Amino acid sequence: MQFTFKGAAAALAMSTMLAGTAQAELTGNLRIFFNDQNPAPKAAMEGMVERFQALHPALNIELTLIDREANKTQIRNYLTANAPDVNGWYAGNRMRPFVAAGLFEDVSDLWAGEMGEELASTRPALTLDGKQWGVPYSYYQWGIYYRQDIFEELGLSVPTTWEEEKANCQVILESGRKCYTIGTRFLWTTGGWFDYLNLRTHGYDFHMALTAGEIPWTDDRVRETFAKWRELIDMGAFIDDHTAYTWQEAQPFLVNGEAAAYLMGNFLVAPLREAGLTDDQLGFYQFPEITPGIPMAEDAPTDTLHIPAQAQNKDNARAFLQFVASAENQTIVNEVLGQLPINRNASVADDKFIQAGFEMLSNATGGIAQFFDRDTDAEMAAAGMEGFQEFMVMPDNLDAILQRLESVRQRVTAN
Amino acid sequence: MTVTETPAPRPPATGQWWRRNQMRVAPWLFLAPGIAFFALYVIYPIFQSFNISFYRWDGLGEPVPVGLENYRQLLDDRAFYTSLRNNVKWLLLYLLAIPGGLFIALFLNQQIRGMRLYKSLFFFPFVISQVVVGLVFAWFYNPAIGLFNPLIGLFGVAPMNVLGNPNTVTYGIIAAGLWPQIAYCMILYLTGLNAVDPEQVEAARLDGAKGWKMLWYVILPQLRPATFIAVVVTVIGAMRSFDMISVMTNGGPFGSSRVLAYYMFEVSLSEYGFRMGYGAAIAVVLFLIMMVYIAFFLWRMWREERGY
């Protein structure tokens, strides 16, 4: 899919030009490969490009939208041959193969100024080898989405500690429901559970060291995390047969009230609303504390834009990234996306879940993790999530699973 | 194009050469495009895979030569053995399509009004894409909405999570794969049955042969060419059982339904893959296994051509 915005935005240009910008007039080309074709991200990106075009009417912008999954393999081709000027990707370790191969442009110069301060919360996620390699435009919170009406019916309140969480779960189980729905067919959903159990049991620093491959998987502290997980598994807290479902196929259990909660990212809200749950039925709470006193850290996967090292129009690309990072743009874009802006001067949409997420992440004193498969090496992520799924079905295999993960870790770190 | 390829009459010198060698050169000219593409897209990649399997390479940076390291890793890779075991299961159980197809073909080989309709209905599963078959069966097995559990419930069997259980998942996928494969074998046998000599059947009947004896000693020997083709396509079908696994389980739960072809894809080309060297090593192993079968197949073809 390709669009040219030049003509369409001409009218808009007149009005916004009056507002005036300090930037010099840009000419030439700007080719953007964006990695999402879903309606909301598509609208957000097109809006972004249209407004940028209005600022620079002489610029010839070409936007190509690539399917989210297809982009994960295509990026390898387009970064090495016929690179665009800007491309969409993810923060964290997911950037590493391209940074290591010299395919991403170092954009530390952009981060050096005012922009770096405004985006400070995600600076660590965009930093590898002491340099920044891209600019974030949006992120979203993870947490527990639950059925408020079921909680009210059973007289439960939102838990803040592990003991309360388990006590609640016991009541829910006795009412003939399951505590949590989950669909592990595509494995990644298990990563959310591991992240939160590990972050809450041992804290951010331990979690990041583990995902960076610095701590053996056979470490006793890792076992403690799995022991917490096992408490829930032994209670029968998760729905049966979760290996057969995708994350979408697991939603009906929550919608039909057969399960009371779902640990998921904020993108869950849209399909649940569509399925008929109102804001009175659906609630959100932060994953409760496990080890008392550990600062709360959260998963908040960040979506980013990068400049390929082989880009033809790097000056235009830099100007665009600067525009993307601005408070005004992030406010508009995240309103459309239904997600959170990263720029601290941007304002947040008036939505129950987005507000809750904003508050939670603003107070995430422990730190912000990306997600298991973005914080770890790709090979480690695949082996890890496969192990988590096996553990959820056969918790007795834990020793064998950890041995296997450890041998993968050793191979990955040796390389 | 070279001069030799231009058609005859124009310059006398080349024309004479062409006339003298026409018979010898023409077949090679016709074969040339096929040979060129086969060499470029089949033969060359085989050697390329062999070569890549001695490197560690993520597809982006510089390949690092590691000798036999990838193969050493394969030897203590649990996933590799699971895949290998599953390949054997596929190979053996997929062969059930041959007797299955034969009996349906025998059943359908009669003169009844509307037989063509029944035949096409039985052939239908082969016409639809493997991906669709996989999807339909995945829904069929789905423990929440599928028809499979109510169905076995009629016989008093407890509900099962076929695709989510490591012990049943491969059989579940093979069953789905058998559905179109049986239809394929059926069609092969139906055409074979058309060629069965009615006089031989008549003679056998006069000699008192019927039922199983008739089938085994009179019909089956005449169906040998059909059986041969059925075995070939079924074995190949079992070996490239990739799409169904990808659609129905993604190799899961925790890798228990992988086969070598799928594992190779997962390691080298999927979202978390890009270990090209390791993937190539798996491909080499799969190639060597296939080679045994292909060699047998070629040897048989050659023997038959010589008229034994």
XYZ file of C-alpha atoms in Angstrom:
723
model
C 0.000 0.000 0.000
C 1.412 3.334 -0.965
C 0.209 6.840 -0.519
C 1.515 10.179 -1.575
C 0.469 12.960 0.642
C 1.731 15.936 -1.240
C -1.480 16.940 -2.954
C -3.876 15.891 -0.256
C -2.145 17.939 2.376
C -1.734 21.115 0.390
C -4.814 22.757 1.873
C -3.848 21.789 5.386
C -0.426 23.255 4.734
C -1.715 26.777 4.437
C -3.346 26.750 7.841
C -0.510 25.143 9.793
C 2.163 27.177 8.079
C 0.692 30.219 9.769
C 1.575 28.739 13.122
C 5.148 28.910 11.957
C 8.040 26.569 12.623
C 11.658 27.188 13.384
C 12.682 24.379 11.029
C 14.071 25.108 7.614
C 12.031 24.134 4.605
C 12.733 20.503 3.592
C 12.944 19.319 0.006
C 13.664 16.053 -1.716
C 12.273 12.663 -0.755
C 11.290 10.810 2.400
C 10.438 7.123 2.188
C 8.794 5.582 5.247
C 8.161 1.861 5.872
C 5.694 1.494 8.706
C 5.093 -1.885 10.300
C 1.360 -2.041 10.917
C -1.675 -2.221 8.663
C -4.314 -2.458 11.396
C -6.891 0.337 11.290
C -5.793 2.378 14.315
C -2.011 2.314 13.715
C -2.601 2.953 10.015
C -4.723 6.007 10.772
C -2.178 7.225 13.321
C 0.724 6.926 10.910
C -1.126 8.469 8.003
C -2.148 11.354 10.230
C 1.449 11.837 11.310
C 2.673 11.918 7.726
C -0.092 14.271 6.636
C 0.778 16.785 9.335
C 4.474 16.555 8.535
C 3.704 17.062 4.877
C 1.747 20.180 5.790
C 4.833 21.589 7.480
C 7.002 20.797 4.470
C 4.907 21.066 1.308
C 7.915 20.724 -0.971
C 8.878 17.366 0.480
C 7.910 14.262 -1.454
C 6.785 11.730 1.170
C 6.093 8.114 0.285
C 4.550 5.905 2.967
C 4.493 2.108 2.684
C 2.512 0.070 5.185
C 3.779 -3.442 5.871
C 1.959 -6.155 7.789
C 3.184 -6.374 11.376
C 4.241 -10.020 11.178
C 5.586 -9.811 7.629
C 7.770 -6.887 8.641
C 9.593 -9.089 11.124
C 11.191 -11.005 8.275
C 11.085 -8.335 5.547
C 13.099 -5.885 7.605
C 16.161 -8.032 6.961
C 15.783 -7.563 3.249
C 14.937 -3.899 3.087
C 17.606 -2.818 5.532
C 20.302 -4.413 3.409
C 18.960 -3.542 -0.051
C 16.987 -0.478 -1.109
C 16.561 0.845 2.424
C 13.810 3.364 3.223
C 14.605 6.554 5.163
C 12.524 5.631 8.192
C 11.307 2.224 9.333
C 9.206 0.895 12.193
C 10.549 -1.604 14.735
C 10.740 -2.259 18.495
C 12.914 -1.128 21.366
C 15.124 -3.258 23.598
C 17.187 -6.241 22.604
C 15.056 -6.662 19.496
C 17.192 -3.906 17.912
C 20.449 -5.649 18.663
C 20.905 -7.782 15.520
C 20.492 -4.681 13.336
C 22.619 -2.461 15.521
C 25.329 -5.109 15.640
C 25.242 -5.511 11.861
C 25.525 -1.742 11.429
C 22.129 -1.424 9.749
C 20.596 1.178 12.077
C 21.732 4.796 12.136
C 23.043 6.153 15.427
C 20.613 8.938 16.376
C 22.244 9.943 19.669
C 22.486 13.498 18.299
C 18.691 13.780 18.412
C 18.594 12.530 21.981
C 21.299 14.946 23.121
C 18.986 17.944 23.130
C 15.677 18.795 24.690
C 14.035 15.815 23.022
C 16.125 13.425 25.098
C 14.793 14.933 28.302
C 11.207 14.764 27.125
C 11.588 11.079 26.216
C 13.751 10.227 29.238
C 11.530 7.370 30.451
C 12.395 5.184 27.466
C 15.997 6.241 26.976
C 17.360 2.954 28.427
C 15.134 0.943 26.079
C 16.516 2.736 23.024
C 20.121 2.591 24.198
C 22.587 -0.085 23.147
C 26.352 0.257 23.567
C 25.828 3.716 25.057
C 24.119 5.149 21.965
C 20.507 5.675 20.947
C 19.238 3.961 17.813
C 15.681 5.146 17.320
C 12.787 7.252 18.544
C 9.695 5.938 20.348
C 6.217 7.143 19.438
C 3.991 5.073 21.686
C 3.847 2.470 24.391
C 1.190 0.639 26.374
C 0.853 -0.899 29.787
C 0.473 -4.523 30.798
C -1.572 -5.545 33.789
C -4.551 -7.517 34.969
C -7.847 -6.843 33.201
C -10.670 -8.219 35.319
C -14.433 -8.498 35.481
C -15.512 -5.875 38.004
C -19.050 -7.253 38.082
C -17.820 -10.726 39.064
C -15.590 -9.241 41.759
C -18.576 -7.301 43.127
C -20.808 -10.339 43.008
C -18.277 -12.331 45.032
C -17.521 -9.420 47.344
C -13.876 -9.190 46.303
C -11.710 -6.113 46.289
C -8.742 -5.354 44.081
C -5.725 -7.210 45.524
C -2.457 -5.447 46.233
C -0.465 -8.359 47.649
C 0.220 -11.908 46.513
C -1.708 -13.355 49.457
C -4.769 -11.288 48.570
C -4.432 -12.286 44.922
C -4.444 -15.977 45.861
C -7.259 -15.544 48.379
C -9.353 -13.835 45.695
C -8.536 -16.609 43.295
C -9.672 -19.232 45.794
C -13.072 -17.518 46.077
C -13.363 -17.264 42.305
C -12.524 -20.960 41.897
C -15.129 -21.895 44.490
C -17.728 -19.968 42.527
C -17.118 -22.382 39.653
C -15.028 -20.015 37.525
C -11.373 -19.926 36.624
C -9.221 -17.065 37.888
C -7.292 -16.339 34.705
C -7.865 -16.914 31.058
C -4.841 -17.354 28.806
C -4.180 -18.768 25.358
C -0.661 -20.144 25.049
C -0.789 -21.534 21.539
C 1.498 -18.779 20.282
C 3.642 -18.932 23.438
C 4.231 -15.192 23.962
C 1.350 -14.807 26.418
C 3.343 -16.915 28.883
C 6.131 -14.332 28.719
C 3.860 -11.777 30.401
C 3.267 -14.066 33.361
C 6.923 -14.849 33.737
C 7.914 -11.188 33.469
C 5.509 -10.087 36.165
C 6.175 -12.971 38.543
C 9.901 -12.425 38.208
C 9.738 -8.621 38.408
C 7.599 -8.801 41.547
C 9.582 -11.574 43.223
C 13.095 -10.303 42.581
C 12.794 -6.823 41.135
C 13.799 -5.048 37.953
C 17.555 -5.399 38.169
C 17.465 -9.146 38.616
C 14.948 -9.509 35.807
C 17.014 -7.451 33.389
C 20.191 -9.330 34.318
C 18.416 -12.624 33.740
C 16.958 -11.595 30.388
C 20.340 -10.194 29.353
C 21.787 -13.656 29.959
C 23.960 -12.723 32.929
C 22.319 -15.072 35.437
C 22.010 -18.846 35.004
C 18.498 -20.191 34.599
C 19.311 -22.834 37.173
C 19.792 -20.110 39.811
C 17.702 -20.657 42.953
C 16.083 -17.252 42.571
C 14.671 -18.322 39.216
C 13.220 -21.374 40.919
C 11.557 -19.128 43.489
C 9.803 -17.282 40.665
C 8.574 -20.544 39.194
C 7.468 -21.664 42.662
C 5.125 -18.654 42.811
C 3.796 -19.527 39.394
C 3.290 -23.099 40.509
C 1.138 -21.978 43.427
C -1.381 -20.694 40.894
C -1.039 -23.711 38.621
C -1.617 -26.116 41.502
C -4.725 -24.196 42.505
C -6.065 -24.706 38.979
C -6.190 -20.951 38.506
C -5.723 -20.982 34.707
C -8.326 -22.175 32.225
C -8.025 -25.766 30.994
C -6.602 -26.573 27.569
C -4.949 -23.181 27.169
C -2.386 -24.708 24.806
C -5.120 -24.988 22.190
C -6.081 -21.306 22.137
C -4.606 -18.148 20.694
C -4.784 -14.993 22.799
C -7.936 -13.997 20.913
C -9.575 -17.390 21.401
C -8.996 -17.015 25.143
C -11.086 -13.819 25.271
C -14.544 -15.462 25.279
C -13.766 -17.057 28.645
C -13.521 -13.572 30.127
C -16.458 -12.207 28.131
C -18.712 -15.116 29.128
C -17.650 -14.888 32.744
C -16.034 -18.336 32.807
C -12.782 -16.697 33.891
C -12.431 -13.573 35.977
C -9.204 -11.963 34.775
C -6.663 -11.756 31.960
C -3.024 -10.648 32.257
C -2.492 -8.803 28.998
C -1.439 -5.583 27.276
C -3.808 -2.678 26.830
C -4.609 -3.752 23.259
C -6.968 -6.250 24.907
C -9.460 -3.492 25.744
C -10.601 -2.796 22.179
C -11.684 -6.372 21.314
C -13.354 -6.802 24.716
C -15.375 -3.638 24.231
C -16.320 -4.862 20.809
C -17.419 -8.160 22.346
C -19.850 -6.225 24.510
C -18.108 -5.629 27.831
C -18.814 -2.156 29.212
C -16.430 -0.071 31.272
C -18.551 -0.957 34.313
C -17.874 -4.656 33.759
C -14.233 -4.451 32.841
C -11.605 -3.138 35.211
C -7.840 -2.906 35.375
C -5.406 -3.356 38.220
C -1.664 -3.413 38.607
C -0.054 -6.833 39.102
C 0.115 -7.122 42.902
C 3.220 -7.009 45.050
C 4.898 -10.343 45.798
C 8.097 -9.608 47.715
C 7.283 -6.670 49.999
C 9.339 -3.553 49.524
C 10.538 -4.189 45.975
C 9.859 -1.116 43.809
C 7.154 -1.802 41.257
C 8.483 -2.339 37.733
C 6.228 -2.785 34.716
C 6.180 -4.247 31.237
C 5.510 -1.510 28.709
C 6.495 -2.527 25.164
C 7.586 0.493 23.177
C 6.956 0.975 19.459
C 9.707 2.829 17.686
C 10.892 4.385 14.435
C 14.438 4.074 13.166
C 16.670 5.366 10.391
C 18.355 2.610 8.375
C 22.090 3.129 7.993
C 21.681 2.952 4.209
C 18.922 5.570 4.045
C 19.242 8.086 1.209
C 17.691 11.127 2.905
C 18.920 11.065 6.466
C 18.409 14.786 7.109
C 14.749 14.549 6.188
C 14.453 11.382 8.273
C 15.978 13.115 11.302
C 13.558 16.011 10.938
C 10.694 13.535 10.764
C 11.802 11.662 13.889
C 12.070 14.963 15.724
C 8.539 15.759 14.642
C 7.375 12.303 15.749
C 8.892 12.811 19.183
C 7.226 16.188 19.782
C 4.643 16.473 22.528
C 1.934 17.732 20.196
C 2.347 14.872 17.745
C 2.497 12.214 20.447
C -0.720 13.503 21.986
C -2.574 13.212 18.676
C -1.051 9.900 17.626
C -1.756 8.135 20.897
C -5.277 9.463 21.013
C -5.781 7.579 17.725
C -3.828 4.500 18.794
C -5.506 4.241 22.171
C -2.065 4.029 23.768
C 0.247 6.107 25.880
C 2.512 8.927 24.661
C 6.142 8.802 25.750
C 6.838 12.524 25.645
C 6.256 13.725 29.181
C 4.708 16.983 27.963
C 2.089 15.195 25.880
C -1.419 14.818 27.252
C -3.164 11.526 27.746
C -6.500 10.493 26.253
C -9.584 10.582 28.438
C -10.058 6.837 28.726
C -10.355 4.776 31.860
C -7.684 2.250 30.930
C -5.261 4.670 29.338
C -5.503 6.932 32.372
C -4.905 3.960 34.677
C -1.924 2.884 32.616
C -0.497 6.388 32.551
C -0.700 6.674 36.305
C 0.800 3.227 36.827
C 3.729 3.791 34.471
C 4.402 7.280 35.822
C 4.907 5.667 39.213
C 6.890 2.685 37.992
C 9.842 3.488 40.219
C 11.349 0.038 39.721
C 11.861 0.492 36.006
C 10.201 -0.294 32.685
C 10.820 -3.593 30.942
C 9.967 -4.118 27.278
C 8.639 -7.671 27.294
C 10.260 -11.064 27.608
C 10.761 -11.550 23.876
C 12.123 -8.030 23.393
C 14.451 -8.023 26.393
C 16.070 -11.380 25.671
C 18.045 -12.640 22.726
C 15.716 -14.024 20.039
C 16.861 -17.620 20.439
C 16.598 -17.371 24.213
C 13.114 -15.886 23.888
C 11.873 -18.769 21.754
C 13.333 -21.419 24.053
C 12.175 -19.562 27.157
C 8.551 -19.144 26.153
C 8.377 -22.736 24.976
C 9.682 -23.748 28.405
C 7.085 -21.565 30.158
C 4.309 -23.230 28.199
C 5.630 -26.669 29.085
C 5.869 -25.621 32.718
C 2.256 -24.473 32.744
C 1.145 -27.899 31.512
C 3.699 -30.102 33.263
C 5.108 -28.197 36.246
C 6.998 -31.312 37.354
C 9.318 -30.950 34.355
C 10.793 -27.765 35.785
C 14.285 -29.169 36.321
C 14.589 -30.410 32.777
C 13.186 -27.156 31.423
C 15.635 -25.018 33.382
C 18.548 -27.214 32.315
C 17.558 -26.734 28.717
C 17.180 -22.971 29.078
C 20.554 -22.819 30.777
C 22.256 -24.640 27.915
C 20.655 -22.216 25.446
C 21.814 -19.273 27.575
C 25.359 -20.590 27.628
C 25.399 -21.021 23.881
C 23.908 -17.572 23.266
C 26.296 -15.763 25.580
C 29.270 -17.691 24.177
C 28.502 -16.477 20.654
C 21.117 -17.288 -27.649
C 23.959 -18.660 -29.692
C 24.155 -19.140 -33.403
C 23.485 -22.846 -33.170
C 20.046 -22.191 -31.798
C 18.735 -20.167 -34.722
C 16.587 -22.226 -37.081
C 18.085 -23.758 -40.164
C 18.041 -22.171 -43.588
C 19.943 -18.843 -43.552
C 23.796 -18.882 -43.750
C 25.034 -21.986 -45.557
C 27.946 -22.809 -43.224
C 25.983 -23.001 -39.995
C 23.049 -24.448 -41.904
C 25.083 -27.481 -42.817
C 26.311 -27.916 -39.301
C 22.747 -27.701 -38.073
C 21.532 -30.258 -40.589
C 24.267 -32.697 -39.623
C 23.729 -32.392 -35.860
C 20.038 -31.614 -35.688
C 19.043 -34.937 -34.221
C 21.634 -34.810 -31.483
C 21.313 -31.145 -30.541
C 17.541 -30.670 -30.630
C 16.730 -32.639 -27.453
C 19.354 -30.704 -25.523
C 17.937 -27.429 -26.753
C 14.524 -28.420 -25.504
C 15.998 -29.568 -22.222
C 18.205 -26.505 -21.776
C 15.718 -24.213 -19.968
C 14.704 -27.021 -17.624
C 18.269 -28.000 -16.884
C 19.314 -24.396 -16.345
C 16.552 -23.678 -13.852
C 16.919 -27.018 -12.134
C 20.622 -26.389 -11.685
C 20.089 -22.844 -10.454
C 17.148 -23.440 -8.119
C 17.649 -27.043 -6.983
C 21.194 -28.302 -7.444
C 23.029 -25.122 -6.527
C 21.009 -24.488 -3.309
C 21.720 -28.040 -2.179
C 25.439 -27.368 -2.198
C 24.839 -23.928 -0.745
C 22.973 -25.513 2.182
C 25.802 -27.952 2.758
C 28.169 -25.008 2.846
C 26.060 -22.823 5.159
C 25.681 -25.684 7.617
C 29.353 -25.273 8.523
C 28.865 -21.657 9.574
C 27.193 -19.693 12.302
C 25.270 -16.961 10.517
C 22.286 -14.799 11.413
C 21.615 -13.827 7.813
C 22.875 -10.290 8.362
C 26.463 -10.156 9.583
C 29.537 -12.061 8.540
C 29.230 -15.875 8.666
C 31.587 -17.432 11.218
C 32.981 -20.835 10.260
C 32.299 -23.332 13.058
C 33.137 -26.645 11.428
C 30.866 -29.438 12.568
C 29.578 -27.505 15.586
C 26.015 -27.261 14.229
C 25.839 -31.030 13.790
C 27.254 -31.593 17.262
C 24.495 -29.385 18.640
C 21.905 -31.345 16.712
C 23.029 -34.511 18.458
C 21.947 -33.263 21.858
C 19.023 -31.168 20.774
C 15.843 -32.625 22.224
C 13.749 -30.795 19.630
C 15.678 -32.478 16.834
C 14.874 -35.959 18.117
C 11.241 -35.048 18.664
C 11.070 -33.850 15.067
C 12.768 -36.969 13.777
C 10.389 -39.210 15.722
C 7.435 -37.280 14.396
C 8.722 -37.624 10.843
C 8.746 -41.396 11.297
C 5.201 -41.292 12.680
C 4.087 -39.240 9.702
C 5.767 -41.597 7.256
C 4.252 -44.769 8.716
C 0.749 -43.511 9.448
C 0.463 -41.575 6.219
C 0.823 -44.851 4.339
C -2.635 -45.740 5.687
C -3.915 -43.460 2.953
C -3.076 -46.177 0.407
C -5.331 -48.997 1.699
C -7.876 -46.327 2.642
C -7.933 -44.952 -0.882
C -8.007 -48.445 -2.357
C -11.083 -49.526 -0.442
C -12.994 -46.366 -1.179
C -12.059 -46.764 -4.842
C -13.289 -50.388 -4.870
C -16.458 -49.275 -3.178
C -17.059 -46.494 -5.675
C -16.189 -48.582 -8.707
C -19.711 -49.656 -9.547
C -22.407 -48.651 -11.975
C -25.042 -46.790 -10.030
C -27.047 -43.712 -10.922
C -25.267 -40.576 -9.704
C -21.963 -42.335 -9.072
C -20.055 -39.421 -10.526
C -21.508 -37.165 -7.868
C -20.390 -39.522 -5.076
C -16.964 -39.820 -6.617
C -16.534 -36.078 -6.749
C -17.744 -35.723 -3.182
C -15.133 -38.217 -2.033
C -12.504 -36.412 -4.076
C -13.479 -33.029 -2.656
C -10.999 -32.876 0.270
C -8.096 -33.138 -2.133
C -9.311 -30.119 -4.062
C -9.284 -27.737 -1.117
C -6.059 -26.238 0.093
C -4.080 -27.933 2.854
C -4.250 -24.706 4.799
C -8.039 -24.798 4.755
C -8.055 -28.461 5.768
C -5.767 -27.576 8.662
C -7.981 -24.709 9.783
C -11.152 -26.793 9.580
C -9.591 -29.566 11.639
C -8.173 -27.101 14.153
C -11.710 -25.830 14.748
C -13.009 -29.370 14.809
C -10.573 -30.287 17.593
C -10.951 -26.979 19.484
C -11.940 -27.970 23.027
C -14.153 -24.922 23.488
C -16.134 -24.788 20.242
C -15.145 -27.907 18.270
C -17.399 -30.797 17.255
C -14.823 -33.442 18.111
C -15.479 -33.597 21.851
C -19.306 -33.837 21.585
C -18.734 -36.529 18.946
C -16.524 -38.747 21.069
C -18.837 -37.934 23.989
C -21.535 -39.969 22.199
C -19.318 -43.003 22.700
C -18.695 -42.167 26.309
C -15.126 -40.926 25.775
C -14.003 -38.070 28.001
C -13.295 -34.753 26.247
C -9.786 -34.368 24.846
C -7.556 -31.452 23.969
C -6.143 -33.152 20.895
C -3.919 -30.350 19.596
C -2.885 -29.120 23.029
C -1.654 -32.423 24.375
C 1.889 -33.476 23.461
C 0.875 -37.137 23.316
C -1.973 -36.735 20.844
C -1.091 -33.691 18.807
C 0.884 -35.387 16.032
C -1.782 -38.040 15.532
C -4.400 -35.318 15.368
C -2.549 -33.534 12.596
C -1.821 -36.748 10.705
C -5.536 -37.604 10.796
C -6.265 -34.227 9.250
C -3.578 -34.830 6.623
C -4.953 -38.278 5.799
C -8.299 -36.863 4.794
C -7.114 -35.260 1.517
C -4.405 -37.884 0.997
C -6.936 -40.741 1.009
C -8.926 -38.873 -1.610
C -5.816 -38.562 -3.737
C -5.014 -42.277 -3.504
C -8.641 -43.055 -4.261
C -8.482 -41.157 -7.531
C -5.270 -42.964 -8.490
C -6.904 -46.321 -7.851
C -10.123 -45.382 -9.628
C -8.204 -44.677 -12.817
C -6.255 -47.884 -12.215
C -9.446 -49.879 -11.859
C -10.649 -48.632 -15.235
C -7.669 -50.375 -16.782
C -8.296 -53.725 -15.088
C -8.857 -56.334 -17.758
C -12.469 -57.633 -17.487
C -11.524 -60.870 -19.251
C -9.044 -61.761 -16.530
C -11.663 -61.048 -13.887
C -14.127 -63.203 -15.798
C -11.592 -66.029 -16.093
C -10.765 -65.844 -12.423
C -14.432 -65.943 -11.554
C -14.863 -69.123 -13.673
C -12.004 -70.628 -11.693
C -13.899 -69.882 -8.497
C -11.945 -66.865 -7.204
C -13.909 -64.297 -5.256
C -13.692 -61.834 -2.402
C -10.230 -61.388 -0.873
C -8.617 -63.941 -3.137
C -9.901 -62.157 -6.214
C -8.620 -58.844 -4.832
C -5.214 -60.113 -3.793
C -4.310 -62.362 -6.732
C -6.172 -60.822 -9.649
C -7.001 -57.163 -9.066
C -4.048 -55.909 -7.032
C -1.325 -57.186 -9.397
C -3.003 -55.266 -12.196
C -3.080 -52.153 -9.990
C 0.669 -52.227 -9.414
C 1.452 -49.047 -11.352
C -1.240 -47.187 -9.402
C 0.099 -48.522 -6.099
C 3.586 -47.429 -7.013
C 2.506 -43.870 -7.734
C 0.338 -43.836 -4.594
C 3.317 -44.835 -2.442
C 5.513 -42.222 -4.054
C 3.117 -39.314 -3.601
C 2.205 -40.403 -0.078
C 5.788 -40.654 1.095
C 6.582 -37.288 -0.431
C 3.423 -35.856 1.116
C 4.455 -37.164 4.534
C 7.944 -35.722 4.220
C 6.784 -32.249 3.301
C 4.077 -32.118 5.964
C 4.712 -28.507 6.737
C 1.651 -26.391 6.041
C -0.709 -28.394 8.260
C 1.630 -28.182 11.232
C 2.160 -24.500 10.692
C -1.569 -23.809 10.504
C -2.780 -26.146 13.234
C -0.183 -25.903 16.010
C 2.926 -23.937 15.025
C 4.860 -26.994 16.124
C 3.417 -26.804 19.643
C 2.551 -27.465 22.392
C 6.166 -26.876 23.417
C 7.506 -28.231 20.186
C 5.902 -31.661 20.371
C 4.391 -31.633 16.884
C 7.418 -30.396 14.975
C 8.835 -32.344 12.071
C 12.253 -31.724 10.565
C 10.984 -29.459 7.809
C 9.069 -27.329 10.279
C 11.910 -27.210 12.766
C 14.259 -26.087 10.034
C 11.886 -23.261 9.163
C 11.471 -22.310 12.803
C 15.190 -22.192 13.468
C 16.170 -20.271 10.386
C 13.239 -18.205 9.151
C 10.593 -17.685 11.842
C 10.180 -14.680 14.126
C 12.818 -15.801 16.635
C 14.937 -17.775 14.212
C 17.704 -16.637 11.900
C 20.221 -19.294 12.864
C 20.895 -20.006 9.233
C 23.750 -22.435 9.827
C 21.777 -24.572 12.243
C 18.755 -24.550 9.950
C 20.962 -25.612 7.059
C 22.331 -28.490 9.148
C 18.778 -29.719 9.747
C 18.075 -29.356 6.044
C 21.126 -31.453 5.235
C 19.977 -34.231 7.566
C 16.498 -34.145 6.046
C 18.038 -34.214 2.580
C 20.142 -37.267 3.406
C 17.101 -39.111 4.729
C 15.121 -38.212 1.627
C 18.091 -39.252 -0.488
C 17.768 -42.868 0.654
C 14.212 -42.928 -0.538
C 14.858 -41.016 -3.735
C 17.752 -43.339 -4.610
C 15.497 -46.355 -4.156
C 12.849 -44.712 -6.303
C 15.297 -43.890 -9.102
C 16.794 -47.373 -8.983
C 13.323 -48.862 -9.382
C 12.435 -46.584 -12.255
C 15.641 -47.514 -13.984
C 14.979 -51.227 -13.461
C 11.463 -50.953 -14.862
C 12.680 -49.019 -17.877
C 15.050 -51.867 -18.623
C 12.016 -54.107 -18.607
C 12.461 -56.511 -15.728
